[in-house]
Tab-separated table of C-alpha atoms in Angstrom:
chain	number	residue	atom	x	y	z
A	18	GLY	CA	0.000	0.000	0.000
A	19	ILE	CA	0.905	3.639	-0.122
A	20	GLN	CA	2.715	5.495	2.654
A	21	VAL	CA	1.720	9.081	3.391
A	22	GLU	CA	4.120	10.879	5.701
A	23	GLN	CA	3.630	14.353	7.121
A	24	SER	CA	6.249	16.533	8.718
A	25	PRO	CA	6.826	17.966	11.186
A	26	PRO	CA	4.546	16.013	13.542
A	27	ASP	CA	4.337	18.993	15.906
A	28	LEU	CA	4.887	22.694	15.413
A	29	ILE	CA	4.664	25.604	17.834
A	30	LEU	CA	4.628	29.111	16.394
A	31	GLN	CA	4.387	32.615	17.683
A	32	GLU	CA	1.508	34.579	16.217
A	33	GLY	CA	2.602	36.269	13.004
A	34	ALA	CA	5.193	33.653	12.058
A	35	ASN	CA	5.214	31.689	8.807
A	36	SER	CA	5.374	27.915	8.444
A	37	THR	CA	5.658	25.140	5.880
A	38	LEU	CA	4.050	21.731	6.304
A	39	ARG	CA	5.090	18.831	4.137
A	40	CYS	CA	3.323	15.720	2.839
A	41	ASN	CA	5.323	12.963	1.137
A	42	PHE	CA	3.695	9.984	-0.569
A	43	SER	CA	5.325	6.815	-1.780
A	44	ASP	CA	3.439	6.162	-5.027
A	45	SER	CA	1.533	7.951	-7.772
A	46	VAL	CA	-1.812	9.262	-6.589
A	47	ASN	CA	-5.045	10.324	-8.215
A	48	ASN	CA	-5.626	13.388	-6.093
A	49	LEU	CA	-4.424	15.216	-3.001
A	50	GLN	CA	-6.290	17.339	-0.477
A	51	TRP	CA	-5.304	19.335	2.582
A	52	PHE	CA	-7.597	19.591	5.612
A	53	HIS	CA	-7.579	21.502	8.874
A	54	GLN	CA	-9.169	19.870	11.907
A	55	ASN	CA	-10.083	22.469	14.510
A	56	PRO	CA	-10.043	21.796	18.260
A	57	TRP	CA	-13.729	20.804	18.101
A	58	GLY	CA	-13.027	18.026	15.592
A	59	GLN	CA	-14.431	19.688	12.491
A	60	LEU	CA	-12.456	18.910	9.324
A	61	ILE	CA	-12.312	21.778	6.858
A	62	ASN	CA	-11.156	21.318	3.292
A	63	LEU	CA	-8.361	23.781	2.563
A	64	PHE	CA	-7.204	22.731	-0.884
A	65	TYR	CA	-7.940	20.158	-3.539
A	66	ILE	CA	-4.576	20.139	-5.286
A	67	PRO	CA	-3.484	17.073	-7.288
A	68	SER	CA	-0.792	19.214	-8.927
A	69	GLY	CA	0.352	22.802	-9.222
A	70	THR	CA	-0.033	25.728	-6.836
A	71	LYS	CA	-3.100	27.340	-5.293
A	72	GLN	CA	-3.530	30.237	-2.904
A	73	ASN	CA	-6.348	31.179	-0.572
A	74	GLY	CA	-5.661	34.205	1.567
A	75	ARG	CA	-2.795	33.488	3.962
A	76	LEU	CA	-2.662	29.870	2.889
A	77	SER	CA	-1.122	28.394	-0.215
A	78	ALA	CA	-0.281	24.886	-1.360
A	79	THR	CA	1.983	23.327	-3.943
A	80	THR	CA	1.954	19.740	-5.153
A	81	VAL	CA	4.765	18.303	-7.247
A	82	ALA	CA	3.196	15.009	-8.261
A	83	THR	CA	6.259	13.794	-10.196
A	84	GLU	CA	8.359	14.094	-7.028
A	85	ARG	CA	5.583	12.820	-4.756
A	86	TYR	CA	5.228	15.637	-2.298
A	87	SER	CA	3.002	18.521	-1.392
A	88	LEU	CA	3.628	21.614	0.716
A	89	LEU	CA	1.201	23.757	2.677
A	90	TYR	CA	2.331	27.289	3.496
A	91	ILE	CA	0.790	29.307	6.297
A	92	SER	CA	1.800	32.950	6.448
A	93	SER	CA	1.250	35.436	9.278
A	94	SER	CA	-0.169	32.696	11.480
A	95	GLN	CA	-3.053	33.420	13.842
A	96	THR	CA	-4.233	31.589	16.955
A	97	THR	CA	-7.244	30.371	14.972
A	98	ASP	CA	-4.849	28.425	12.739
A	99	SER	CA	-4.197	26.051	15.631
A	100	GLY	CA	-5.319	22.473	15.145
A	101	VAL	CA	-4.257	19.465	13.109
A	102	TYR	CA	-3.437	19.634	9.416
A	103	PHE	CA	-3.955	16.496	7.349
A	104	CYS	CA	-3.099	15.660	3.800
A	105	ALA	CA	-5.063	12.900	2.080
A	106	VAL	CA	-4.366	11.169	-1.219
A	107	GLY	CA	-6.597	9.196	-3.536
A	108	TYR	CA	-4.949	5.838	-4.147
A	109	GLY	CA	-6.574	2.883	-5.849
A	110	ASN	CA	-10.138	2.923	-4.577
A	111	LYS	CA	-9.410	4.611	-1.252
A	112	LEU	CA	-8.610	7.937	0.300
A	113	VAL	CA	-5.501	7.601	2.502
A	114	PHE	CA	-4.687	10.163	5.194
A	115	GLY	CA	-1.358	11.122	6.664
A	116	ALA	CA	-0.906	11.168	10.450
A	117	GLY	CA	-1.199	14.944	10.554
A	118	THR	CA	0.808	17.931	11.797
A	119	ILE	CA	-0.309	19.416	15.117
A	120	LEU	CA	0.051	23.200	14.955
A	121	ARG	CA	-0.103	25.430	18.023
A	122	VAL	CA	-0.018	29.183	17.503
A	123	LYS	CA	0.722	31.223	20.627
A	124	SER	CA	-0.393	34.825	21.091
B	21	LYS	CA	-26.532	25.740	1.736
B	22	ALA	CA	-26.594	23.637	4.856
B	23	GLY	CA	-23.456	21.629	5.516
B	24	VAL	CA	-23.062	17.930	6.128
B	25	THR	CA	-25.158	16.865	9.125
B	26	GLN	CA	-24.305	13.897	11.293
B	27	THR	CA	-26.451	12.500	14.086
B	28	PRO	CA	-26.134	11.775	16.888
B	29	ARG	CA	-23.172	13.855	18.056
B	30	TYR	CA	-22.336	11.530	20.937
B	31	LEU	CA	-23.209	7.906	21.582
B	32	ILE	CA	-22.385	5.477	24.375
B	33	LYS	CA	-22.860	1.761	23.829
B	34	THR	CA	-21.722	-1.464	25.468
B	35	ARG	CA	-19.780	-4.314	23.936
B	36	GLY	CA	-21.867	-6.629	21.778
B	37	GLN	CA	-24.490	-4.023	20.923
B	38	GLN	CA	-24.993	-2.562	17.486
B	39	VAL	CA	-25.152	1.074	16.463
B	40	THR	CA	-26.457	3.085	13.520
B	41	LEU	CA	-25.068	6.489	12.604
B	42	SER	CA	-26.700	8.898	10.185
B	43	CYS	CA	-25.298	11.371	7.665
B	44	SER	CA	-27.162	13.906	5.536
B	45	PRO	CA	-24.985	15.299	2.734
B	46	ILE	CA	-24.943	18.785	1.317
B	47	SER	CA	-27.942	19.305	-0.932
B	48	GLY	CA	-27.138	18.102	-4.438
B	49	HIS	CA	-24.202	15.935	-3.389
B	50	ARG	CA	-24.651	12.295	-4.311
B	51	SER	CA	-21.410	10.869	-2.933
B	52	VAL	CA	-21.090	10.084	0.778
B	53	SER	CA	-17.995	8.559	2.347
B	54	TRP	CA	-17.322	7.439	5.926
B	55	TYR	CA	-14.150	7.568	8.032
B	56	GLN	CA	-13.011	6.354	11.427
B	57	GLN	CA	-10.654	8.496	13.499
B	58	THR	CA	-8.793	7.103	16.513
B	59	PRO	CA	-5.693	8.336	18.349
B	60	GLY	CA	-3.818	5.151	17.465
B	61	GLN	CA	-4.773	4.599	13.826
B	62	GLY	CA	-5.553	8.140	12.733
B	63	LEU	CA	-8.089	8.762	9.998
B	64	GLN	CA	-9.094	5.674	8.044
B	65	PHE	CA	-11.430	5.342	5.081
B	66	LEU	CA	-14.377	3.024	5.684
B	67	PHE	CA	-16.461	3.130	2.504
B	68	GLU	CA	-18.099	5.356	-0.069
B	69	TYR	CA	-21.579	5.378	-1.550
B	70	PHE	CA	-22.797	6.957	-4.758
B	71	SER	CA	-26.365	6.715	-6.041
B	72	GLU	CA	-27.233	4.079	-3.418
B	73	THR	CA	-24.331	1.828	-4.462
B	74	GLN	CA	-21.163	1.140	-2.503
B	75	ARG	CA	-18.354	2.288	-4.778
B	76	ASN	CA	-15.245	1.873	-2.681
B	77	LYS	CA	-14.367	0.103	0.567
B	78	GLY	CA	-11.537	0.310	3.062
B	79	ASN	CA	-9.976	-2.461	5.104
B	80	PHE	CA	-12.553	-2.954	7.820
B	81	PRO	CA	-14.314	-6.145	8.934
B	82	GLY	CA	-17.798	-7.027	7.775
B	83	ARG	CA	-19.226	-5.750	11.074
B	84	PHE	CA	-18.989	-2.315	9.503
B	85	SER	CA	-21.633	-1.758	6.879
B	86	GLY	CA	-23.518	1.087	5.344
B	87	ARG	CA	-26.218	2.081	2.961
B	88	GLN	CA	-27.421	5.086	1.048
B	89	PHE	CA	-30.988	6.098	0.378
B	90	SER	CA	-32.517	7.638	-2.725
B	91	ASN	CA	-32.256	11.120	-1.173
B	92	SER	CA	-28.471	10.547	-0.739
B	93	ARG	CA	-28.696	10.320	3.046
B	94	SER	CA	-26.476	7.576	4.359
B	95	GLU	CA	-26.348	5.370	7.408
B	96	MET	CA	-23.454	3.427	8.834
B	97	ASN	CA	-23.989	0.371	11.020
B	98	VAL	CA	-21.557	-1.382	13.324
B	99	SER	CA	-22.686	-4.707	14.716
B	100	THR	CA	-21.294	-6.624	17.700
B	101	LEU	CA	-19.434	-3.613	19.026
B	102	GLU	CA	-15.919	-4.041	20.405
B	103	LEU	CA	-13.993	-1.727	22.726
B	104	GLY	CA	-11.690	-0.864	19.832
B	105	ASP	CA	-14.611	0.566	17.870
B	106	SER	CA	-14.571	3.621	20.137
B	107	ALA	CA	-13.768	6.461	17.763
B	108	LEU	CA	-14.905	9.619	16.054
B	109	TYR	CA	-16.874	8.610	12.957
B	110	LEU	CA	-16.886	11.226	10.225
B	111	CYS	CA	-18.816	11.377	7.034
B	112	ALA	CA	-18.104	13.540	4.030
B	113	SER	CA	-20.031	14.453	0.946
B	114	SER	CA	-19.000	15.653	-2.480
B	115	ASP	CA	-20.465	16.388	-5.872
B	116	GLY	CA	-18.064	13.971	-7.558
B	117	THR	CA	-18.457	10.288	-8.220
B	118	ASP	CA	-15.329	8.689	-6.738
B	119	VAL	CA	-13.547	9.723	-3.558
B	120	ALA	CA	-10.251	8.291	-4.758
B	121	THR	CA	-10.015	10.300	-7.951
B	122	ASN	CA	-11.683	13.618	-8.383
B	123	GLU	CA	-13.553	14.949	-5.425
B	124	LYS	CA	-13.307	17.826	-2.993
B	125	LEU	CA	-14.723	16.594	0.301
B	126	PHE	CA	-16.875	18.406	2.840
B	127	PHE	CA	-17.021	16.837	6.297
B	128	GLY	CA	-19.639	16.731	8.999
B	129	SER	CA	-18.858	17.322	12.675
B	130	GLY	CA	-18.739	13.606	13.405
B	131	THR	CA	-20.286	11.168	15.853
B	132	GLN	CA	-18.176	10.362	18.916
B	133	LEU	CA	-18.847	6.704	19.769
B	134	SER	CA	-17.756	5.292	23.104
B	135	VAL	CA	-17.976	1.538	23.649
B	136	LEU	CA	-17.905	0.438	27.297
């Protein structure tokens, strides 16, 4: 099966700092999505990005499918960015999630 | 548009019982998929339904089953509950046809199941 690895596992930032989260996958995938899970458990879709670069406000994402990785950039972080960030890839007939990056933004 | 609605929000059951969870997708979405989230195993794909047919299935035992109705609402059933079934169960809907290929997913708030 496919391996989906996210790094770093944990990240603590001061409000206003920038960060880069990484998702590596071990095989070719059909799609890739980034999600944010807030402290109440709600999963929010941030990006559907099988390839290329997308931006949405302070967030942007880049997927280089040929090199099997994706990056999520968070600029000028805010305390509301805290939570867990997951990447998920479509592989075969399943959606496979990484273990997530826990982000804590301190004020 | 209303989001994805899952009921109930919390559920407590005992070993050996069965449980049914409900998911109402976003209006117009015909694909519903289910996921189990635990601290040890993370987020795992259970299955996906489209137009009342199971399209894709994860690696879970037959105790986990589901169905989808003509209005796209979906139910998930777990029979003969085990302690290890305690988890947050999430459903997601999309306007695509296959969760593994071309869909942007929208998740509900989940059902927290505790098995005692």
